[in-house]
Amino acid sequence: MLKLYIPDGHLETKTIELLTKAGFYIKISERNYNPTIDDKDILLKRLRPQDFPFLLALGKGDIGICGLDILTEFKITYPDLADNVVELLDLKMGWTKLVVAISEEVTQNILTIDDFAGYAKERTKNKEEIIVVSEYPAIANDYLKKHNIKAIVRRPAGKTEAWLIPPDNEGDIIIETTETGTTLKANRCIIIDTIFESTARLVASRESLNSYKKEKIMEIVELINGAINAENKVNAYMNVTNPKNLKNVMGIIKNYSSNPTISQLENGGYDVFIIINTKNLKNILPKLKKAGASEIAVSDVRMLL
């Protein structure tokens, strides 16, 4: 069987929704580490996504879903294993930013990482330790090295931003993921740099891709990619009963869809079908009606292969 790791945590709901759109039915309970799926060739295992790249690199599973931040941390931490994990698909969900933040109350007048580098240099001269707190110590060390900052990097056991809370803060800067920055702002932390943006990725074991499992893996990739492509897309059907109006209708459609389907109606005129982005509906529908289209119907697109 193909072993697919699905994430336990903030990506779980979005992962289940995506797999459902891709045509799979998944039943999951809070305490169950092996959810069920309506595909006899797939075994699901539910774990924290931080472990997925490591497990895939060792051949313990075949594919999994984790953030680019987690994948990057793994590859820096285990360079000898990095090539054993292959990124297959950007799932375009679970968007976050990996940022560098400081306390605006403790470290004033520092607005950029270069400002902090100068501040850290002075502290180091006075034999004071700089403490950097991050759940991504490998990324943090690599980042600090690039900016010539000497510091001790600590992986926190609890909330990262808590280390910056005055008075007598425990850390000097944090390197943390954020979606909106709301939690950082609430704790009077300011972002001084963004290291990179992260989204969820479908990743695979290279060993599995080099085995008989590749065909099944690529089938799953195609189905998931079809669900992603269908995001924010709708089907639009219409009749153009007067053939003279077809030119005007097509003149409008060409600005929104490059591949319309046109069929002749039995009693004369044409049936036209397009796939269009949802955001364009409010612009195109009144124009089509005015140009001579009638019986316009719109339906959701579940998958686009």
PDB file of C-alpha atoms in Angstrom, residues 21-302:
ATOM      1  CA  LYS A  21     -12.098  17.919  -3.750  1.00  0.00           C
ATOM      2  CA  ALA A  22      -9.643  15.545  -5.409  1.00  0.00           C
ATOM      3  CA  GLY A  23     -12.235  12.789  -5.137  1.00  0.00           C
ATOM      4  CA  PHE A  24     -11.283  10.956  -1.945  1.00  0.00           C
ATOM      5  CA  TYR A  25     -13.568  10.304   1.006  1.00  0.00           C
ATOM      6  CA  ILE A  26     -11.733  10.458   4.334  1.00  0.00           C
ATOM      7  CA  LYS A  27     -13.096   9.678   7.767  1.00  0.00           C
ATOM      8  CA  ILE A  28     -11.092  11.033  10.674  1.00  0.00           C
ATOM      9  CA  SER A  29     -11.497  11.209  14.443  1.00  0.00           C
ATOM     10  CA  GLU A  30      -9.543  13.314  16.920  1.00  0.00           C
ATOM     11  CA  ARG A  31      -7.676  10.428  18.558  1.00  0.00           C
ATOM     12  CA  ASN A  32      -7.214   8.264  15.481  1.00  0.00           C
ATOM     13  CA  TYR A  33      -3.747   8.200  13.925  1.00  0.00           C
ATOM     14  CA  ASN A  34      -4.920   6.086  10.986  1.00  0.00           C
ATOM     15  CA  PRO A  35      -7.875   7.811   9.271  1.00  0.00           C
ATOM     16  CA  THR A  36      -9.773   5.773   6.708  1.00  0.00           C
ATOM     17  CA  ILE A  37      -9.858   6.550   2.991  1.00  0.00           C
ATOM     18  CA  ASP A  38     -11.962   5.053   0.211  1.00  0.00           C
ATOM     19  CA  ASP A  39      -8.938   3.785  -1.718  1.00  0.00           C
ATOM     20  CA  LYS A  40      -7.691   0.291  -0.938  1.00  0.00           C
ATOM     21  CA  ASP A  41      -4.217   1.165  -2.218  1.00  0.00           C
ATOM     22  CA  ILE A  42      -3.644   4.054   0.219  1.00  0.00           C
ATOM     23  CA  LEU A  43      -2.812   3.897   3.930  1.00  0.00           C
ATOM     24  CA  LEU A  44      -3.189   7.187   5.819  1.00  0.00           C
ATOM     25  CA  LYS A  45      -1.046   8.091   8.830  1.00  0.00           C
ATOM     26  CA  ARG A  46      -1.729  11.256  10.828  1.00  0.00           C
ATOM     27  CA  LEU A  47       1.296  12.847  12.510  1.00  0.00           C
ATOM     28  CA  ARG A  48       2.819  16.265  13.076  1.00  0.00           C
ATOM     29  CA  PRO A  49       4.105  17.542   9.709  1.00  0.00           C
ATOM     30  CA  GLN A  50       7.481  18.479  11.220  1.00  0.00           C
ATOM     31  CA  ASP A  51       8.356  14.769  11.078  1.00  0.00           C
ATOM     32  CA  PHE A  52       7.295  14.062   7.489  1.00  0.00           C
ATOM     33  CA  PRO A  53      10.467  14.961   5.530  1.00  0.00           C
ATOM     34  CA  PHE A  54      12.624  12.940   7.941  1.00  0.00           C
ATOM     35  CA  LEU A  55      10.352   9.897   7.736  1.00  0.00           C
ATOM     36  CA  LEU A  56      10.115  10.095   3.946  1.00  0.00           C
ATOM     37  CA  ALA A  57      13.887  10.428   3.664  1.00  0.00           C
ATOM     38  CA  LEU A  58      14.283   7.174   5.585  1.00  0.00           C
ATOM     39  CA  GLY A  59      11.681   5.411   3.443  1.00  0.00           C
ATOM     40  CA  LYS A  60       9.168   5.074   6.291  1.00  0.00           C
ATOM     41  CA  GLY A  61       6.420   6.472   4.077  1.00  0.00           C
ATOM     42  CA  ASP A  62       5.796   7.435   0.462  1.00  0.00           C
ATOM     43  CA  ILE A  63       4.206  10.909   0.291  1.00  0.00           C
ATOM     44  CA  GLY A  64       3.155  13.612   2.729  1.00  0.00           C
ATOM     45  CA  ILE A  65       2.022  17.203   3.114  1.00  0.00           C
ATOM     46  CA  CYS A  66       4.071  19.781   5.008  1.00  0.00           C
ATOM     47  CA  GLY A  67       5.002  23.447   4.800  1.00  0.00           C
ATOM     48  CA  LEU A  68       7.954  24.792   2.847  1.00  0.00           C
ATOM     49  CA  ASP A  69       9.301  26.089   6.174  1.00  0.00           C
ATOM     50  CA  ILE A  70       9.427  22.541   7.557  1.00  0.00           C
ATOM     51  CA  LEU A  71      10.953  21.170   4.365  1.00  0.00           C
ATOM     52  CA  THR A  72      13.640  23.872   4.352  1.00  0.00           C
ATOM     53  CA  GLU A  73      14.485  23.283   8.020  1.00  0.00           C
ATOM     54  CA  PHE A  74      14.870  19.556   7.350  1.00  0.00           C
ATOM     55  CA  LYS A  75      17.150  20.033   4.343  1.00  0.00           C
ATOM     56  CA  ILE A  76      19.488  22.363   6.241  1.00  0.00           C
ATOM     57  CA  THR A  77      19.512  20.111   9.310  1.00  0.00           C
ATOM     58  CA  TYR A  78      20.088  16.866   7.402  1.00  0.00           C
ATOM     59  CA  PRO A  79      22.052  17.717   4.239  1.00  0.00           C
ATOM     60  CA  ASP A  80      22.970  14.049   3.730  1.00  0.00           C
ATOM     61  CA  LEU A  81      19.279  13.105   3.611  1.00  0.00           C
ATOM     62  CA  ALA A  82      17.975  16.183   1.798  1.00  0.00           C
ATOM     63  CA  ASP A  83      18.088  14.640  -1.670  1.00  0.00           C
ATOM     64  CA  ASN A  84      15.962  11.713  -0.487  1.00  0.00           C
ATOM     65  CA  VAL A  85      12.870  13.958  -0.353  1.00  0.00           C
ATOM     66  CA  VAL A  86      11.332  15.350  -3.548  1.00  0.00           C
ATOM     67  CA  GLU A  87       8.911  18.264  -3.726  1.00  0.00           C
ATOM     68  CA  LEU A  88       6.071  17.359  -6.087  1.00  0.00           C
ATOM     69  CA  LEU A  89       3.516  20.146  -5.862  1.00  0.00           C
ATOM     70  CA  ASP A  90       2.858  23.543  -4.337  1.00  0.00           C
ATOM     71  CA  LEU A  91      -0.601  23.080  -2.805  1.00  0.00           C
ATOM     72  CA  LYS A  92      -1.197  26.851  -2.612  1.00  0.00           C
ATOM     73  CA  MET A  93      -2.684  26.643   0.876  1.00  0.00           C
ATOM     74  CA  GLY A  94      -1.458  27.156   4.425  1.00  0.00           C
ATOM     75  CA  TRP A  95       0.240  30.412   3.474  1.00  0.00           C
ATOM     76  CA  THR A  96       2.572  31.875   6.124  1.00  0.00           C
ATOM     77  CA  LYS A  97       5.628  34.091   6.325  1.00  0.00           C
ATOM     78  CA  LEU A  98       8.801  33.234   8.233  1.00  0.00           C
ATOM     79  CA  VAL A  99       9.704  36.530   9.859  1.00  0.00           C
ATOM     80  CA  VAL A 100      12.230  38.091  12.197  1.00  0.00           C
ATOM     81  CA  ALA A 101      10.673  40.083  15.031  1.00  0.00           C
ATOM     82  CA  ILE A 102      11.786  42.108  18.051  1.00  0.00           C
ATOM     83  CA  SER A 103      10.038  43.714  20.997  1.00  0.00           C
ATOM     84  CA  GLU A 104       9.245  47.352  20.263  1.00  0.00           C
ATOM     85  CA  GLU A 105       9.431  48.099  24.000  1.00  0.00           C
ATOM     86  CA  VAL A 106      12.807  46.505  24.670  1.00  0.00           C
ATOM     87  CA  THR A 107      14.769  47.087  21.477  1.00  0.00           C
ATOM     88  CA  GLN A 108      13.835  50.563  20.334  1.00  0.00           C
ATOM     89  CA  ASN A 109      15.036  52.352  17.183  1.00  0.00           C
ATOM     90  CA  ILE A 110      15.764  49.049  15.419  1.00  0.00           C
ATOM     91  CA  LEU A 111      13.775  48.803  12.201  1.00  0.00           C
ATOM     92  CA  THR A 112      15.844  46.438  10.021  1.00  0.00           C
ATOM     93  CA  ILE A 113      18.011  43.379  10.442  1.00  0.00           C
ATOM     94  CA  ASP A 114      21.040  45.524   9.631  1.00  0.00           C
ATOM     95  CA  ASP A 115      20.119  47.761  12.568  1.00  0.00           C
ATOM     96  CA  PHE A 116      19.934  44.700  14.784  1.00  0.00           C
ATOM     97  CA  ALA A 117      23.268  43.383  13.485  1.00  0.00           C
ATOM     98  CA  GLY A 118      24.925  46.620  14.626  1.00  0.00           C
ATOM     99  CA  TYR A 119      23.171  46.408  17.994  1.00  0.00           C
ATOM    100  CA  ALA A 120      24.222  42.766  18.415  1.00  0.00           C
ATOM    101  CA  LYS A 121      27.825  43.607  17.567  1.00  0.00           C
ATOM    102  CA  GLU A 122      27.965  46.183  20.366  1.00  0.00           C
ATOM    103  CA  ARG A 123      26.404  43.728  22.803  1.00  0.00           C
ATOM    104  CA  THR A 124      28.950  41.080  21.820  1.00  0.00           C
ATOM    105  CA  LYS A 125      31.817  43.520  22.449  1.00  0.00           C
ATOM    106  CA  ASN A 126      30.490  43.916  25.983  1.00  0.00           C
ATOM    107  CA  LYS A 127      30.483  40.120  26.328  1.00  0.00           C
ATOM    108  CA  GLU A 128      26.679  39.969  26.421  1.00  0.00           C
ATOM    109  CA  GLU A 129      24.985  36.993  24.801  1.00  0.00           C
ATOM    110  CA  ILE A 130      22.411  37.521  22.036  1.00  0.00           C
ATOM    111  CA  ILE A 131      19.538  35.043  22.326  1.00  0.00           C
ATOM    112  CA  VAL A 132      17.559  34.107  19.211  1.00  0.00           C
ATOM    113  CA  VAL A 133      14.447  31.991  19.735  1.00  0.00           C
ATOM    114  CA  SER A 134      13.014  29.904  16.910  1.00  0.00           C
ATOM    115  CA  GLU A 135      11.303  26.613  16.136  1.00  0.00           C
ATOM    116  CA  TYR A 136      13.560  26.601  13.060  1.00  0.00           C
ATOM    117  CA  PRO A 137      17.071  26.568  14.545  1.00  0.00           C
ATOM    118  CA  ALA A 138      18.787  25.424  11.341  1.00  0.00           C
ATOM    119  CA  ILE A 139      17.168  28.205   9.292  1.00  0.00           C
ATOM    120  CA  ALA A 140      17.912  30.664  12.111  1.00  0.00           C
ATOM    121  CA  ASN A 141      21.605  29.741  12.290  1.00  0.00           C
ATOM    122  CA  ASP A 142      21.925  29.945   8.511  1.00  0.00           C
ATOM    123  CA  TYR A 143      20.193  33.344   8.474  1.00  0.00           C
ATOM    124  CA  LEU A 144      22.303  34.759  11.319  1.00  0.00           C
ATOM    125  CA  LYS A 145      25.488  33.605   9.623  1.00  0.00           C
ATOM    126  CA  LYS A 146      24.528  35.460   6.439  1.00  0.00           C
ATOM    127  CA  HIS A 147      24.026  38.645   8.482  1.00  0.00           C
ATOM    128  CA  ASN A 148      27.191  38.151  10.546  1.00  0.00           C
ATOM    129  CA  ILE A 149      25.317  37.976  13.837  1.00  0.00           C
ATOM    130  CA  LYS A 150      26.768  35.897  16.663  1.00  0.00           C
ATOM    131  CA  ALA A 151      24.028  34.466  18.849  1.00  0.00           C
ATOM    132  CA  ILE A 152      22.754  31.495  20.786  1.00  0.00           C
ATOM    133  CA  VAL A 153      19.752  29.912  19.048  1.00  0.00           C
ATOM    134  CA  ARG A 154      17.171  28.297  21.297  1.00  0.00           C
ATOM    135  CA  ARG A 155      14.219  26.135  20.238  1.00  0.00           C
ATOM    136  CA  PRO A 156      11.373  27.053  22.629  1.00  0.00           C
ATOM    137  CA  ALA A 157       9.226  24.533  24.448  1.00  0.00           C
ATOM    138  CA  GLY A 158       6.237  26.885  24.348  1.00  0.00           C
ATOM    139  CA  LYS A 159       5.107  30.052  22.579  1.00  0.00           C
ATOM    140  CA  THR A 160       8.000  31.701  20.769  1.00  0.00           C
ATOM    141  CA  GLU A 161       6.775  35.298  21.154  1.00  0.00           C
ATOM    142  CA  ALA A 162       6.604  34.882  24.950  1.00  0.00           C
ATOM    143  CA  TRP A 163      10.398  35.162  25.063  1.00  0.00           C
ATOM    144  CA  LEU A 164      10.178  38.805  23.967  1.00  0.00           C
ATOM    145  CA  ILE A 165       7.614  39.977  26.497  1.00  0.00           C
ATOM    146  CA  PRO A 166       8.997  42.622  28.894  1.00  0.00           C
ATOM    147  CA  PRO A 167       9.999  43.278  31.564  1.00  0.00           C
ATOM    148  CA  ASP A 168      13.253  41.325  31.651  1.00  0.00           C
ATOM    149  CA  ASN A 169      12.704  39.564  28.331  1.00  0.00           C
ATOM    150  CA  GLU A 170      14.382  36.182  27.818  1.00  0.00           C
ATOM    151  CA  GLY A 171      15.196  36.562  24.110  1.00  0.00           C
ATOM    152  CA  ASP A 172      16.417  39.343  21.840  1.00  0.00           C
ATOM    153  CA  ILE A 173      14.760  38.348  18.573  1.00  0.00           C
ATOM    154  CA  ILE A 174      12.492  35.582  17.382  1.00  0.00           C
ATOM    155  CA  ILE A 175      12.265  33.864  14.010  1.00  0.00           C
ATOM    156  CA  GLU A 176       8.694  32.720  13.688  1.00  0.00           C
ATOM    157  CA  THR A 177       5.957  31.900  11.184  1.00  0.00           C
ATOM    158  CA  THR A 178       2.942  34.169  10.996  1.00  0.00           C
ATOM    159  CA  GLU A 179      -0.155  34.408   8.819  1.00  0.00           C
ATOM    160  CA  THR A 180      -1.396  37.901   9.616  1.00  0.00           C
ATOM    161  CA  GLY A 181       1.028  39.185  12.248  1.00  0.00           C
ATOM    162  CA  THR A 182      -1.895  39.736  14.653  1.00  0.00           C
ATOM    163  CA  THR A 183      -0.377  37.739  17.527  1.00  0.00           C
ATOM    164  CA  LEU A 184       2.951  39.535  17.156  1.00  0.00           C
ATOM    165  CA  LYS A 185       1.242  42.937  17.179  1.00  0.00           C
ATOM    166  CA  ALA A 186      -0.824  41.970  20.210  1.00  0.00           C
ATOM    167  CA  ASN A 187       2.409  41.242  22.074  1.00  0.00           C
ATOM    168  CA  ARG A 188       4.007  44.516  20.892  1.00  0.00           C
ATOM    169  CA  CYS A 189       6.463  42.777  18.579  1.00  0.00           C
ATOM    170  CA  ILE A 190       7.486  44.322  15.275  1.00  0.00           C
ATOM    171  CA  ILE A 191       8.693  42.524  12.162  1.00  0.00           C
ATOM    172  CA  ILE A 192      12.094  43.703  10.946  1.00  0.00           C
ATOM    173  CA  ASP A 193      12.621  41.176   8.141  1.00  0.00           C
ATOM    174  CA  THR A 194      10.876  38.424   6.173  1.00  0.00           C
ATOM    175  CA  ILE A 195      13.052  35.407   5.402  1.00  0.00           C
ATOM    176  CA  PHE A 196      10.625  33.756   2.968  1.00  0.00           C
ATOM    177  CA  GLU A 197       6.973  32.964   2.344  1.00  0.00           C
ATOM    178  CA  SER A 198       5.761  29.417   2.846  1.00  0.00           C
ATOM    179  CA  THR A 199       2.896  27.293   1.553  1.00  0.00           C
ATOM    180  CA  ALA A 200       2.037  23.623   2.007  1.00  0.00           C
ATOM    181  CA  ARG A 201       3.821  21.240  -0.339  1.00  0.00           C
ATOM    182  CA  LEU A 202       3.203  17.680  -1.449  1.00  0.00           C
ATOM    183  CA  VAL A 203       6.488  15.834  -0.959  1.00  0.00           C
ATOM    184  CA  ALA A 204       7.598  12.280  -1.674  1.00  0.00           C
ATOM    185  CA  SER A 205      10.267   9.765  -0.893  1.00  0.00           C
ATOM    186  CA  ARG A 206      12.727   9.519  -3.785  1.00  0.00           C
ATOM    187  CA  GLU A 207      12.920   5.785  -3.107  1.00  0.00           C
ATOM    188  CA  SER A 208       9.164   5.492  -3.673  1.00  0.00           C
ATOM    189  CA  LEU A 209       9.345   7.526  -6.884  1.00  0.00           C
ATOM    190  CA  ASN A 210      11.959   5.076  -8.165  1.00  0.00           C
ATOM    191  CA  SER A 211       9.732   2.097  -7.421  1.00  0.00           C
ATOM    192  CA  TYR A 212       6.476   0.587  -8.711  1.00  0.00           C
ATOM    193  CA  LYS A 213       4.660   3.106  -6.461  1.00  0.00           C
ATOM    194  CA  LYS A 214       5.453   5.982  -8.817  1.00  0.00           C
ATOM    195  CA  GLU A 215       2.374   5.383 -10.972  1.00  0.00           C
ATOM    196  CA  LYS A 216       0.018   5.638  -7.992  1.00  0.00           C
ATOM    197  CA  ILE A 217       1.860   8.677  -6.655  1.00  0.00           C
ATOM    198  CA  MET A 218       1.528  10.494  -9.963  1.00  0.00           C
ATOM    199  CA  GLU A 219      -2.187   9.638 -10.126  1.00  0.00           C
ATOM    200  CA  ILE A 220      -2.641  11.325  -6.740  1.00  0.00           C
ATOM    201  CA  VAL A 221      -0.586  14.311  -7.902  1.00  0.00           C
ATOM    202  CA  GLU A 222      -2.797  14.693 -10.979  1.00  0.00           C
ATOM    203  CA  LEU A 223      -6.016  14.524  -8.948  1.00  0.00           C
ATOM    204  CA  ILE A 224      -4.784  17.024  -6.353  1.00  0.00           C
ATOM    205  CA  ASN A 225      -3.486  19.338  -9.065  1.00  0.00           C
ATOM    206  CA  GLY A 226      -6.890  19.133 -10.744  1.00  0.00           C
ATOM    207  CA  ALA A 227      -8.573  20.200  -7.502  1.00  0.00           C
ATOM    208  CA  ILE A 228      -6.133  23.112  -7.144  1.00  0.00           C
ATOM    209  CA  ASN A 229      -6.680  24.231 -10.748  1.00  0.00           C
ATOM    210  CA  ALA A 230     -10.437  24.269 -10.151  1.00  0.00           C
ATOM    211  CA  GLU A 231     -10.113  26.720  -7.256  1.00  0.00           C
ATOM    212  CA  ASN A 232     -12.157  29.872  -7.918  1.00  0.00           C
ATOM    213  CA  LYS A 233     -13.314  28.520 -11.301  1.00  0.00           C
ATOM    214  CA  VAL A 234     -16.905  28.071 -12.486  1.00  0.00           C
ATOM    215  CA  ASN A 235     -18.633  26.640 -15.552  1.00  0.00           C
ATOM    216  CA  ALA A 236     -20.795  29.051 -17.532  1.00  0.00           C
ATOM    217  CA  TYR A 237     -23.312  27.752 -20.085  1.00  0.00           C
ATOM    218  CA  MET A 238     -25.414  29.917 -22.395  1.00  0.00           C
ATOM    219  CA  ASN A 239     -27.522  29.838 -25.514  1.00  0.00           C
ATOM    220  CA  VAL A 240     -27.163  32.234 -28.414  1.00  0.00           C
ATOM    221  CA  THR A 241     -30.420  31.602 -30.262  1.00  0.00           C
ATOM    222  CA  ASN A 242     -29.853  34.286 -32.892  1.00  0.00           C
ATOM    223  CA  PRO A 243     -26.771  33.311 -34.946  1.00  0.00           C
ATOM    224  CA  LYS A 244     -26.141  36.992 -35.716  1.00  0.00           C
ATOM    225  CA  ASN A 245     -25.338  37.593 -32.013  1.00  0.00           C
ATOM    226  CA  LEU A 246     -22.590  34.976 -31.811  1.00  0.00           C
ATOM    227  CA  LYS A 247     -19.854  37.353 -32.985  1.00  0.00           C
ATOM    228  CA  ASN A 248     -20.695  39.904 -30.283  1.00  0.00           C
ATOM    229  CA  VAL A 249     -20.911  37.217 -27.589  1.00  0.00           C
ATOM    230  CA  MET A 250     -17.541  35.741 -28.598  1.00  0.00           C
ATOM    231  CA  GLY A 251     -16.017  39.215 -28.628  1.00  0.00           C
ATOM    232  CA  ILE A 252     -16.861  39.500 -24.927  1.00  0.00           C
ATOM    233  CA  ILE A 253     -15.834  35.946 -24.019  1.00  0.00           C
ATOM    234  CA  LYS A 254     -12.349  36.219 -25.573  1.00  0.00           C
ATOM    235  CA  ASN A 255     -11.385  38.707 -22.841  1.00  0.00           C
ATOM    236  CA  TYR A 256     -12.100  36.150 -20.127  1.00  0.00           C
ATOM    237  CA  SER A 257     -11.715  32.674 -21.649  1.00  0.00           C
ATOM    238  CA  SER A 258      -9.388  31.469 -24.413  1.00  0.00           C
ATOM    239  CA  ASN A 259     -11.008  28.077 -25.067  1.00  0.00           C
ATOM    240  CA  PRO A 260     -14.813  28.290 -25.360  1.00  0.00           C
ATOM    241  CA  THR A 261     -16.810  25.314 -26.622  1.00  0.00           C
ATOM    242  CA  ILE A 262     -19.434  26.079 -29.267  1.00  0.00           C
ATOM    243  CA  SER A 263     -22.145  23.641 -30.396  1.00  0.00           C
ATOM    244  CA  GLN A 264     -25.071  24.120 -32.742  1.00  0.00           C
ATOM    245  CA  LEU A 265     -28.566  23.968 -31.269  1.00  0.00           C
ATOM    246  CA  GLU A 266     -31.125  21.705 -32.926  1.00  0.00           C
ATOM    247  CA  ASN A 267     -33.511  24.557 -33.711  1.00  0.00           C
ATOM    248  CA  GLY A 268     -30.824  26.995 -34.787  1.00  0.00           C
ATOM    249  CA  GLY A 269     -28.392  29.135 -32.872  1.00  0.00           C
ATOM    250  CA  TYR A 270     -25.561  28.021 -30.640  1.00  0.00           C
ATOM    251  CA  ASP A 271     -24.783  26.577 -27.221  1.00  0.00           C
ATOM    252  CA  VAL A 272     -21.626  28.099 -25.684  1.00  0.00           C
ATOM    253  CA  PHE A 273     -19.641  26.741 -22.729  1.00  0.00           C
ATOM    254  CA  ILE A 274     -16.717  28.388 -20.930  1.00  0.00           C
ATOM    255  CA  ILE A 275     -14.682  27.961 -17.733  1.00  0.00           C
ATOM    256  CA  ILE A 276     -14.116  31.281 -16.028  1.00  0.00           C
ATOM    257  CA  ASN A 277     -12.672  32.726 -12.834  1.00  0.00           C
ATOM    258  CA  THR A 278     -15.361  33.471 -10.276  1.00  0.00           C
ATOM    259  CA  LYS A 279     -14.184  37.050  -9.804  1.00  0.00           C
ATOM    260  CA  ASN A 280     -14.985  37.822 -13.449  1.00  0.00           C
ATOM    261  CA  LEU A 281     -18.642  36.743 -13.290  1.00  0.00           C
ATOM    262  CA  LYS A 282     -19.939  40.127 -12.193  1.00  0.00           C
ATOM    263  CA  ASN A 283     -18.209  41.725 -15.181  1.00  0.00           C
ATOM    264  CA  ILE A 284     -19.059  39.271 -17.931  1.00  0.00           C
ATOM    265  CA  LEU A 285     -22.645  38.153 -17.224  1.00  0.00           C
ATOM    266  CA  PRO A 286     -24.423  41.503 -17.808  1.00  0.00           C
ATOM    267  CA  LYS A 287     -22.359  42.039 -20.981  1.00  0.00           C
ATOM    268  CA  LEU A 288     -23.242  38.578 -22.325  1.00  0.00           C
ATOM    269  CA  LYS A 289     -26.920  39.131 -21.646  1.00  0.00           C
ATOM    270  CA  LYS A 290     -26.818  42.469 -23.444  1.00  0.00           C
ATOM    271  CA  ALA A 291     -24.965  40.920 -26.401  1.00  0.00           C
ATOM    272  CA  GLY A 292     -27.678  38.335 -26.991  1.00  0.00           C
ATOM    273  CA  ALA A 293     -26.833  35.356 -24.753  1.00  0.00           C
ATOM    274  CA  SER A 294     -29.752  33.745 -22.942  1.00  0.00           C
ATOM    275  CA  GLU A 295     -30.452  30.940 -20.451  1.00  0.00           C
ATOM    276  CA  ILE A 296     -27.062  31.552 -18.843  1.00  0.00           C
ATOM    277  CA  ALA A 297     -26.314  28.933 -16.173  1.00  0.00           C
ATOM    278  CA  VAL A 298     -23.353  28.835 -13.773  1.00  0.00           C
ATOM    279  CA  SER A 299     -22.047  25.839 -11.809  1.00  0.00           C
ATOM    280  CA  ASP A 300     -19.011  25.085  -9.653  1.00  0.00           C
ATOM    281  CA  VAL A 301     -15.925  23.361 -11.014  1.00  0.00           C
ATOM    282  CA  ARG A 302     -14.778  20.601  -8.664  1.00  0.00           C
TER     283      ARG A 302
END
